[in-house]
Amino acid sequence: VASVAKEASNYIPAAPILLPEGPWQQIPGGVTAAIGFKAAGMYGGLRALGEKPDLALVTCDVDAISAGAFTKNVVAAAPVVYCKNALNSSPTARAVLINAGQANAATGDAGYQDVIECSTALANLLHLKNEEVLIESTGVIGRRIKKEALLNSLPKLVSLLSSSVEGANSAAVAITTTDLVSKSVAIESEVGGTRIRVGGMAKGSGMIHPNMA
Amino acid sequence: TMLGVVTTDASVTSDVWRRMVQVSVNRSFNQITVDGDTSTNDAVIALASGLSGTNKISSLNTSEANHLQRCLDAVMQGLAKSIAWDGEGATCLIEVRVAGAENEAEAAKVARSVASSSLTKAAVYGRDPNWGRIACAAGYAGIPFNPNKLQISLGDTLLMDGGQPLPFDSVAASNYMRKAGETHGTVEVHISIGDGPGSGVAWGCDLSYDYVKINAEYTT
C-alpha cells in the first residue's frame, strides 16, 4: 500500500495551501487526518494518456453525517444528479468514489445507468447500501466513463485504502485532470475542549466558475 | 471542473452540518474563478464521522458551532485558493477584497465580478496597473454604489480614492505584479465601495496566452 500510495504522490507536486489565520494548526495529510477516514488512489486505466492515478476512494468506518453542494448548471452530470438523490434519501454516507478521465456529463440515460452500476459494485464490495456511496467524476464532457476498467479496479482500490498521509495524497493526485499540483490540507483545533480535525482535498484548474448549492 | 471532499471527526447533526457546509462553500469555492465557465460536474461532499468524541453540535448558534464553522471555512478557503492559484496558464493568484458594501453577499458579488474580468486578468498578466478595468468590473457587478466613494488599491499602491484617479508610481505597481508572477505569488486588489459593514473576498488568476493554448488543444 505504502509503495503504491508513495508512487502516486510522486506524479505532481502538492500545491502551497494558503490557510487563513485562526485558532487552528495545519497538520500533515488531508482527507484521512480526521478519525475514521481512509483513502486510496490508483491508476485504473481511465485516463486517455499516461498512467497518472485516475481513481480515488474515501471511506468512513462509521455512518458519517453527509452534506454536499453541487453545480447549478442545468446540464448537470450524472454523478451530480445521483448524489443529490442519494443525499436526499440518506443523512449519512460511508464512501466517496471519484474518477478522472471522463466527466460522465451530457451522457443521457446511459450515463446515469453507469453511475448506478459503479455505486452498486462498490456498495457490494463494502457491504453498504447504494445511497451510502457517493460519486464524483471529472474529465472530458460528453464521454461515458470507461466502466469496465473502473469496475475491474475496485477490488484493488479497496485493498489500498489507508488512513495514512500517503493514502490522502494518492487520492488527491488521482482526482486531478489538467491540474499542475494536487490540493490537500488538514487542520487540527479544539471544539468544546475536545481536539477535532478537518481535512480535505480538491481538484480544479480549468472550467472554474463554481456556482454550487 | 472543481471537485472537493472534506472530512471531519467533529460530531454534528445532519441539519446543522448541511447548513454549515453551504455557508463554507459560499465563502470559498463559490468565490473562485478561472475562466467564467461553470462546470456540469462541480461538487463538494463533506462527511463528519463524529469519532473525535466532541459533544454533538445541534445548533448553529453556539460557540462550538461557530468554531467548527471557522475551521471548515479555513480548509475550504485553503483548497479553493489553491484551485485559483493553479488556474490553467496562470502565473499568479489574484485576491480581490471588497469592503464598504451593505452586506457580505453584495461585497462577495463585487469581488467575484472583478476577479472574473478577463480584461482585469489580462492586465495583471501584462503587469499593467489598470485601475480603469478594475473600476469597470466593480461597476457592472450589479450592486449599486456611489462611484464617488470608490477606492482601489493594488498591493500597497493607492490607485483611486473617492472616485478620483490618483497619481501613482506605475513602475512600482507594475513591478509588484511582475514579482508576484515570477514567484507564482499573490496580487492583492483592495476595493472599497462605500461605508457599509459588508466585506467579501474572491480569488482568481491572471489570463495568459497559455490558457488559450491549453484549451484549444483539450477537446471533448
Coordinates of C-alpha atoms in Angstrom, one line a residue:
Chain A
V1 CA 0.0 0.0 0.0
A2 CA 2.7 2.5 1.0
S3 CA 4.7 1.9 -2.2
V4 CA 1.7 2.4 -4.4
A5 CA 0.5 5.4 -2.5
K6 CA 4.0 6.8 -2.3
E7 CA 4.3 6.4 -6.1
A8 CA 1.0 8.2 -6.7
S9 CA 2.1 11.3 -4.9
N10 CA 5.2 11.5 -7.0
Y11 CA 3.3 12.4 -10.1
I12 CA 2.7 16.0 -9.5
P13 CA 3.8 18.3 -6.6
A14 CA 1.5 19.5 -3.9
A15 CA 0.0 23.0 -4.1
P16 CA 1.1 25.5 -1.5
I17 CA -2.1 25.8 0.7
L18 CA -2.7 29.4 1.8
L19 CA -4.7 29.0 5.0
P20 CA -6.3 32.0 6.7
E21 CA -5.1 32.8 10.3
G22 CA -7.1 31.3 13.1
P23 CA -7.3 29.1 16.2
W24 CA -6.0 26.0 14.4
Q25 CA -2.7 24.5 13.2
Q26 CA -2.0 22.8 9.9
I27 CA -1.2 19.1 10.3
P28 CA 0.1 16.7 7.7
G29 CA -2.4 14.9 5.4
G30 CA -5.8 15.7 4.0
V31 CA -9.0 13.7 4.0
T32 CA -7.5 10.9 6.2
A33 CA -6.5 13.3 9.1
A34 CA -9.8 13.1 10.8
I35 CA -10.6 10.0 12.8
G36 CA -12.4 7.3 10.9
F37 CA -11.4 8.1 7.4
K38 CA -9.3 6.2 4.9
A39 CA -8.4 7.0 1.3
A40 CA -6.7 5.5 -1.7
G41 CA -5.7 6.5 -5.2
M42 CA -4.6 4.3 -8.1
Y43 CA -4.3 4.1 -11.9
G44 CA -7.4 2.2 -13.2
G45 CA -6.9 2.8 -16.9
L46 CA -9.4 5.6 -17.3
R47 CA -7.1 8.4 -18.4
A48 CA -6.6 8.9 -22.1
L49 CA -2.9 9.5 -21.8
G50 CA -0.3 8.4 -19.3
E51 CA -0.6 6.4 -16.1
K52 CA -1.1 9.0 -13.5
P53 CA -3.6 7.7 -10.9
D54 CA -7.2 8.3 -12.0
L55 CA -9.4 6.5 -9.4
A56 CA -9.8 7.6 -5.8
L57 CA -11.8 6.4 -2.9
V58 CA -12.5 7.9 0.5
T59 CA -14.3 5.9 3.1
C60 CA -15.5 6.3 6.7
D61 CA -15.5 3.5 9.3
V62 CA -18.9 4.6 10.6
D63 CA -22.0 6.2 9.2
A64 CA -20.8 9.8 8.5
I65 CA -23.2 12.7 8.6
S66 CA -23.2 13.8 4.9
A67 CA -23.6 17.1 3.2
G68 CA -23.0 18.3 -0.4
A69 CA -23.0 21.3 -2.7
F70 CA -23.5 20.8 -6.4
T71 CA -23.3 22.8 -9.6
K72 CA -26.4 24.8 -10.6
N73 CA -25.6 24.2 -14.2
V74 CA -28.8 22.7 -15.6
V75 CA -26.8 20.3 -17.8
A76 CA -25.8 18.5 -14.6
A77 CA -23.6 15.4 -14.9
A78 CA -24.9 12.0 -14.0
P79 CA -22.9 11.8 -10.7
V80 CA -24.3 15.2 -9.6
V81 CA -27.9 14.0 -10.2
Y82 CA -27.1 10.7 -8.4
C83 CA -25.5 12.4 -5.4
K84 CA -28.4 14.8 -4.9
N85 CA -30.8 11.9 -4.9
A86 CA -28.6 9.9 -2.5
L87 CA -28.2 12.9 -0.1
N88 CA -32.0 13.4 -0.2
S89 CA -32.7 9.9 0.7
S90 CA -30.0 9.4 3.4
P91 CA -28.5 11.8 6.1
T92 CA -25.4 9.7 6.2
A93 CA -22.8 8.2 3.8
R94 CA -19.8 5.8 4.0
A95 CA -17.8 6.3 0.8
V96 CA -17.0 8.7 -2.0
L97 CA -15.7 7.2 -5.3
I98 CA -14.1 9.6 -7.7
N99 CA -12.9 9.1 -11.2
A100 CA -10.9 11.3 -13.5
G101 CA -10.7 11.0 -17.3
Q102 CA -14.4 11.2 -18.3
A103 CA -16.9 13.5 -16.7
N104 CA -20.0 11.4 -17.4
A105 CA -21.8 14.6 -18.3
A106 CA -24.2 15.1 -21.3
T107 CA -24.3 11.3 -21.4
G108 CA -28.0 10.8 -21.0
D109 CA -29.7 7.8 -19.5
A110 CA -26.8 5.5 -20.3
G111 CA -24.5 7.8 -18.3
Y112 CA -26.9 7.6 -15.3
Q113 CA -27.0 3.9 -15.6
D114 CA -23.2 3.8 -15.5
V115 CA -23.3 5.7 -12.1
I116 CA -25.8 3.2 -10.7
E117 CA -23.7 0.3 -11.8
C118 CA -20.5 1.8 -10.2
S119 CA -22.1 2.6 -6.9
T120 CA -23.8 -0.8 -6.7
A121 CA -20.5 -2.6 -7.4
L122 CA -18.7 -0.6 -4.7
A123 CA -21.6 -0.9 -2.2
N124 CA -21.5 -4.7 -2.7
L125 CA -17.7 -4.8 -2.1
L126 CA -18.0 -2.7 1.1
H127 CA -21.3 -4.3 2.2
L128 CA -23.1 -0.9 2.1
K129 CA -26.4 0.4 0.8
N130 CA -26.2 2.1 -2.6
E131 CA -27.2 5.5 -1.2
E132 CA -24.2 5.3 1.2
V133 CA -21.9 5.5 -1.7
L134 CA -21.4 9.0 -3.3
I135 CA -19.7 9.5 -6.7
E136 CA -17.8 12.4 -8.3
S137 CA -16.4 12.5 -11.8
T138 CA -14.2 14.8 -13.8
G139 CA -12.7 14.9 -17.2
V140 CA -14.0 15.1 -20.8
I141 CA -17.6 16.2 -21.1
G142 CA -19.8 14.0 -23.4
R143 CA -17.8 10.8 -22.8
R144 CA -19.2 7.9 -20.8
I145 CA -16.8 6.5 -18.1
K146 CA -14.6 3.5 -19.0
K147 CA -16.9 1.4 -16.8
E148 CA -15.2 -2.0 -17.3
A149 CA -11.8 -0.5 -16.4
L150 CA -13.4 1.2 -13.3
L151 CA -15.3 -1.9 -12.1
N152 CA -12.3 -4.1 -12.6
S153 CA -10.1 -1.8 -10.5
L154 CA -12.5 -1.6 -7.4
P155 CA -11.2 -4.7 -5.5
K156 CA -7.6 -3.4 -5.7
L157 CA -8.7 0.2 -4.9
V158 CA -10.5 -1.1 -1.7
S159 CA -7.4 -3.1 -0.8
L160 CA -5.3 0.1 -1.0
L161 CA -7.4 2.0 1.5
S162 CA -5.2 3.6 4.2
S163 CA -5.7 6.1 7.0
S164 CA -2.1 7.4 6.3
V165 CA -1.0 10.7 4.8
E166 CA 0.1 8.8 1.7
G167 CA -3.4 7.5 1.3
A168 CA -4.7 11.0 1.3
N169 CA -2.0 12.3 -1.0
S170 CA -2.5 9.5 -3.6
A171 CA -6.3 10.2 -3.6
A172 CA -5.6 13.9 -4.1
V173 CA -3.4 13.1 -7.1
A174 CA -5.9 10.6 -8.6
I175 CA -8.7 13.2 -8.8
T176 CA -6.7 15.7 -10.9
T177 CA -7.1 16.4 -14.6
T178 CA -5.2 19.4 -16.1
D179 CA -4.1 20.4 -12.6
L180 CA -0.3 21.1 -12.3
V181 CA -0.5 20.5 -8.5
S182 CA -2.5 18.3 -6.1
K183 CA -4.6 20.1 -3.5
S184 CA -4.8 18.6 0.0
V185 CA -4.8 20.1 3.5
A186 CA -5.7 19.3 7.1
I187 CA -6.0 21.3 10.3
E188 CA -6.4 20.5 14.0
S189 CA -8.3 22.6 16.5
E190 CA -10.3 22.3 19.7
V191 CA -14.0 22.5 19.9
G192 CA -15.7 22.4 23.3
G193 CA -12.4 21.3 24.9
T194 CA -12.1 18.3 22.5
R195 CA -9.5 18.0 19.7
I196 CA -11.0 17.9 16.3
R197 CA -9.6 17.6 12.8
V198 CA -10.9 18.9 9.5
G199 CA -9.2 17.8 6.3
G200 CA -9.9 18.0 2.6
M201 CA -8.8 17.6 -1.0
A202 CA -9.9 19.3 -4.1
K203 CA -9.1 19.5 -7.8
G204 CA -9.6 22.1 -10.5
S205 CA -7.7 24.2 -13.0
G206 CA -9.9 24.9 -16.0
M207 CA -13.7 25.4 -16.4
I208 CA -13.7 27.1 -13.0
H209 CA -16.6 29.4 -12.0
P210 CA -18.4 27.3 -9.4
N211 CA -22.0 28.1 -8.6
M212 CA -22.9 25.4 -6.1
A213 CA -25.9 24.9 -3.9
Chain B
T1 CA -14.4 21.3 -13.1
M2 CA -13.7 21.5 -9.4
L3 CA -14.3 18.6 -7.1
G4 CA -13.9 18.6 -3.3
V5 CA -14.1 16.1 -0.5
V6 CA -13.9 17.4 3.1
T7 CA -13.9 15.2 6.2
T8 CA -14.0 15.9 9.9
D9 CA -14.3 13.9 13.1
A10 CA -16.5 16.5 14.9
S11 CA -19.9 15.4 16.0
V12 CA -22.8 17.4 14.4
T13 CA -26.4 16.9 13.4
S14 CA -27.3 16.5 9.7
D15 CA -29.3 19.7 9.5
V16 CA -26.5 21.8 11.1
W17 CA -23.8 20.1 9.0
R18 CA -25.6 20.7 5.7
R19 CA -26.1 24.4 6.6
M20 CA -22.5 24.8 7.7
V21 CA -21.2 23.3 4.5
Q22 CA -23.3 25.6 2.3
V23 CA -22.0 28.6 4.2
S24 CA -18.4 27.5 3.8
V25 CA -18.9 26.8 0.1
N26 CA -20.3 30.3 -0.4
R27 CA -17.2 31.7 1.4
S28 CA -14.7 29.6 -0.6
F29 CA -15.4 27.6 -3.8
N30 CA -18.3 29.8 -4.9
Q31 CA -15.9 32.7 -4.7
I32 CA -13.2 31.5 -7.1
T33 CA -13.0 31.8 -10.8
V34 CA -10.5 31.0 -13.6
D35 CA -12.5 31.3 -16.8
G36 CA -16.1 32.1 -16.0
D37 CA -17.3 28.6 -17.1
T38 CA -19.5 26.9 -14.6
S39 CA -18.9 23.1 -15.0
T40 CA -21.5 20.4 -15.3
N41 CA -19.7 18.4 -12.6
D42 CA -18.8 20.8 -9.8
A43 CA -19.3 19.1 -6.4
V44 CA -18.2 19.2 -2.8
I45 CA -19.0 16.4 -0.5
A46 CA -18.4 16.8 3.3
L47 CA -18.5 13.9 5.8
A48 CA -18.5 14.1 9.6
S49 CA -17.6 10.9 11.5
G50 CA -18.2 12.2 15.0
L51 CA -15.3 10.0 16.2
S52 CA -13.4 12.8 18.0
G53 CA -15.8 12.5 20.9
T54 CA -17.0 16.1 20.9
N55 CA -20.5 16.8 22.2
K56 CA -22.9 16.7 19.2
I57 CA -23.3 20.2 17.8
S58 CA -27.1 20.5 17.2
S59 CA -27.5 24.3 16.8
L60 CA -25.7 26.9 14.7
N61 CA -26.0 29.4 17.5
T62 CA -23.3 28.0 19.8
S63 CA -19.6 28.9 20.2
E64 CA -18.8 25.3 19.3
A65 CA -20.7 25.6 16.0
N66 CA -19.1 28.9 15.3
H67 CA -15.7 27.5 15.9
L68 CA -16.3 24.4 13.7
Q69 CA -17.7 26.8 11.0
R70 CA -14.4 28.8 11.1
C71 CA -12.4 25.6 10.8
L72 CA -14.5 24.4 7.8
D73 CA -14.2 27.8 6.2
A74 CA -10.4 27.7 6.6
V75 CA -10.0 24.3 5.0
M76 CA -12.4 25.1 2.1
Q77 CA -10.7 28.5 1.5
G78 CA -7.3 27.0 1.5
L79 CA -8.4 24.4 -1.1
A80 CA -10.4 27.0 -3.1
K81 CA -7.4 29.4 -3.3
S82 CA -5.2 26.5 -4.5
I83 CA -7.5 25.9 -7.4
A84 CA -7.4 29.6 -8.5
W85 CA -3.6 29.6 -7.9
D86 CA -3.4 26.6 -10.3
G87 CA -5.7 28.1 -12.9
E88 CA -4.8 27.0 -16.4
G89 CA -1.9 29.2 -17.7
A90 CA -1.8 31.3 -14.5
T91 CA 1.3 32.9 -13.3
C92 CA -0.2 34.3 -10.1
L93 CA -3.2 34.2 -7.8
I94 CA -5.3 37.3 -7.7
E95 CA -7.1 38.1 -4.4
V96 CA -9.8 40.7 -4.5
R97 CA -11.1 42.1 -1.2
V98 CA -14.1 44.4 -1.2
A99 CA -15.3 46.4 1.8
G100 CA -17.9 49.1 2.5
A101 CA -20.8 47.1 1.0
E102 CA -24.2 46.8 2.5
N103 CA -23.6 43.2 3.4
E104 CA -21.3 40.1 2.9
A105 CA -23.2 38.8 -0.1
E106 CA -23.0 42.1 -2.0
A107 CA -19.3 42.5 -1.3
A108 CA -18.7 39.0 -2.4
K109 CA -20.5 39.6 -5.7
V110 CA -18.4 42.7 -6.5
A111 CA -15.3 40.9 -5.6
R112 CA -16.1 38.0 -7.8
S113 CA -17.0 40.3 -10.7
V114 CA -13.6 41.9 -10.6
A115 CA -11.8 38.5 -10.2
S116 CA -13.8 37.2 -13.2
S117 CA -13.0 40.2 -15.5
S118 CA -11.0 39.0 -18.5
L119 CA -9.7 42.5 -19.1
T120 CA -8.5 42.8 -15.4
K121 CA -6.9 39.3 -15.6
A122 CA -5.2 40.2 -18.9
A123 CA -3.9 43.4 -17.4
V124 CA -2.4 41.6 -14.4
Y125 CA -0.7 39.2 -16.9
G126 CA 0.6 42.3 -18.7
R127 CA 1.7 43.7 -15.3
D128 CA -0.4 46.8 -16.2
P129 CA -1.9 48.6 -13.1
N130 CA -5.1 49.3 -15.0
W131 CA -7.4 50.7 -12.3
G132 CA -9.9 51.6 -15.0
R133 CA -10.7 47.9 -15.7
I134 CA -11.0 47.2 -12.0
A135 CA -13.4 50.1 -11.6
C136 CA -15.4 48.9 -14.6
A137 CA -15.7 45.3 -13.3
A138 CA -16.8 46.6 -9.9
G139 CA -19.4 48.8 -11.7
Y140 CA -21.0 46.0 -13.7
A141 CA -21.3 43.6 -10.7
G142 CA -25.0 44.5 -10.4
I143 CA -24.5 46.0 -6.9
P144 CA -25.5 49.7 -6.7
F145 CA -22.9 52.0 -5.0
N146 CA -21.8 55.7 -5.2
P147 CA -18.9 55.8 -7.7
N148 CA -17.6 58.9 -5.8
K149 CA -16.9 56.5 -2.9
L150 CA -14.9 54.1 -5.0
Q151 CA -11.4 53.3 -3.7
I152 CA -8.9 50.9 -5.4
S153 CA -5.5 49.7 -4.2
L154 CA -3.1 47.3 -5.9
G155 CA -0.9 45.9 -3.2
D156 CA 0.3 49.0 -1.3
T157 CA -0.3 51.4 -4.2
L158 CA -3.5 53.5 -3.9
L159 CA -4.7 54.0 -7.5
M160 CA -8.1 55.6 -6.9
D161 CA -9.8 57.3 -3.9
G162 CA -13.1 59.0 -3.5
G163 CA -13.9 58.1 -7.1
Q164 CA -10.9 60.1 -8.3
P165 CA -7.9 58.6 -10.1
L166 CA -4.6 59.4 -8.3
P167 CA -1.1 59.9 -9.5
F168 CA 0.9 56.8 -8.6
D169 CA 4.3 55.2 -9.2
S170 CA 3.2 52.9 -12.2
V171 CA 6.7 51.3 -12.3
A172 CA 6.5 50.2 -8.7
A173 CA 2.9 49.0 -9.2
S174 CA 3.9 47.1 -12.3
N175 CA 7.0 45.6 -10.6
Y176 CA 4.7 44.4 -7.8
M177 CA 2.7 42.3 -10.3
R178 CA 5.9 41.2 -12.1
K179 CA 7.4 39.9 -8.8
A180 CA 4.1 38.0 -8.0
G181 CA 4.2 36.4 -11.4
E182 CA 7.8 35.4 -11.1
T183 CA 7.2 33.7 -7.7
H184 CA 3.7 32.4 -8.5
G185 CA 2.6 34.6 -5.7
T186 CA -0.4 36.7 -5.0
V187 CA -1.6 40.0 -6.5
E188 CA -3.9 41.7 -3.9
V189 CA -6.6 44.1 -5.1
H190 CA -8.4 46.1 -2.3
I191 CA -11.6 47.9 -3.2
S192 CA -13.9 49.9 -1.0
I193 CA -17.3 50.9 -2.4
G194 CA -18.8 52.8 0.5
D195 CA -19.2 53.0 4.2
G196 CA -21.3 49.8 4.7
P197 CA -20.3 46.9 7.1
G198 CA -20.2 44.3 4.3
S199 CA -16.9 42.8 3.2
G200 CA -16.1 39.9 1.0
V201 CA -13.2 38.3 -1.0
A202 CA -12.8 36.4 -4.2
W203 CA -9.9 34.7 -5.9
G204 CA -8.9 34.3 -9.5
C205 CA -5.7 34.3 -11.6
D206 CA -4.2 36.2 -14.4
L207 CA -5.1 35.3 -18.0
S208 CA -2.2 34.2 -20.1
Y209 CA -1.7 33.0 -23.7
D210 CA -1.3 29.5 -22.3
Y211 CA -4.9 29.4 -21.2
V212 CA -6.0 29.6 -24.9
K213 CA -3.3 27.2 -25.9
I214 CA -4.2 24.6 -23.3
N215 CA -7.9 24.8 -24.1
A216 CA -7.5 24.9 -27.9
E217 CA -5.8 21.5 -27.7
Y218 CA -8.0 19.9 -25.0
T219 CA -11.1 18.7 -26.8
T220 CA -14.3 16.9 -25.9

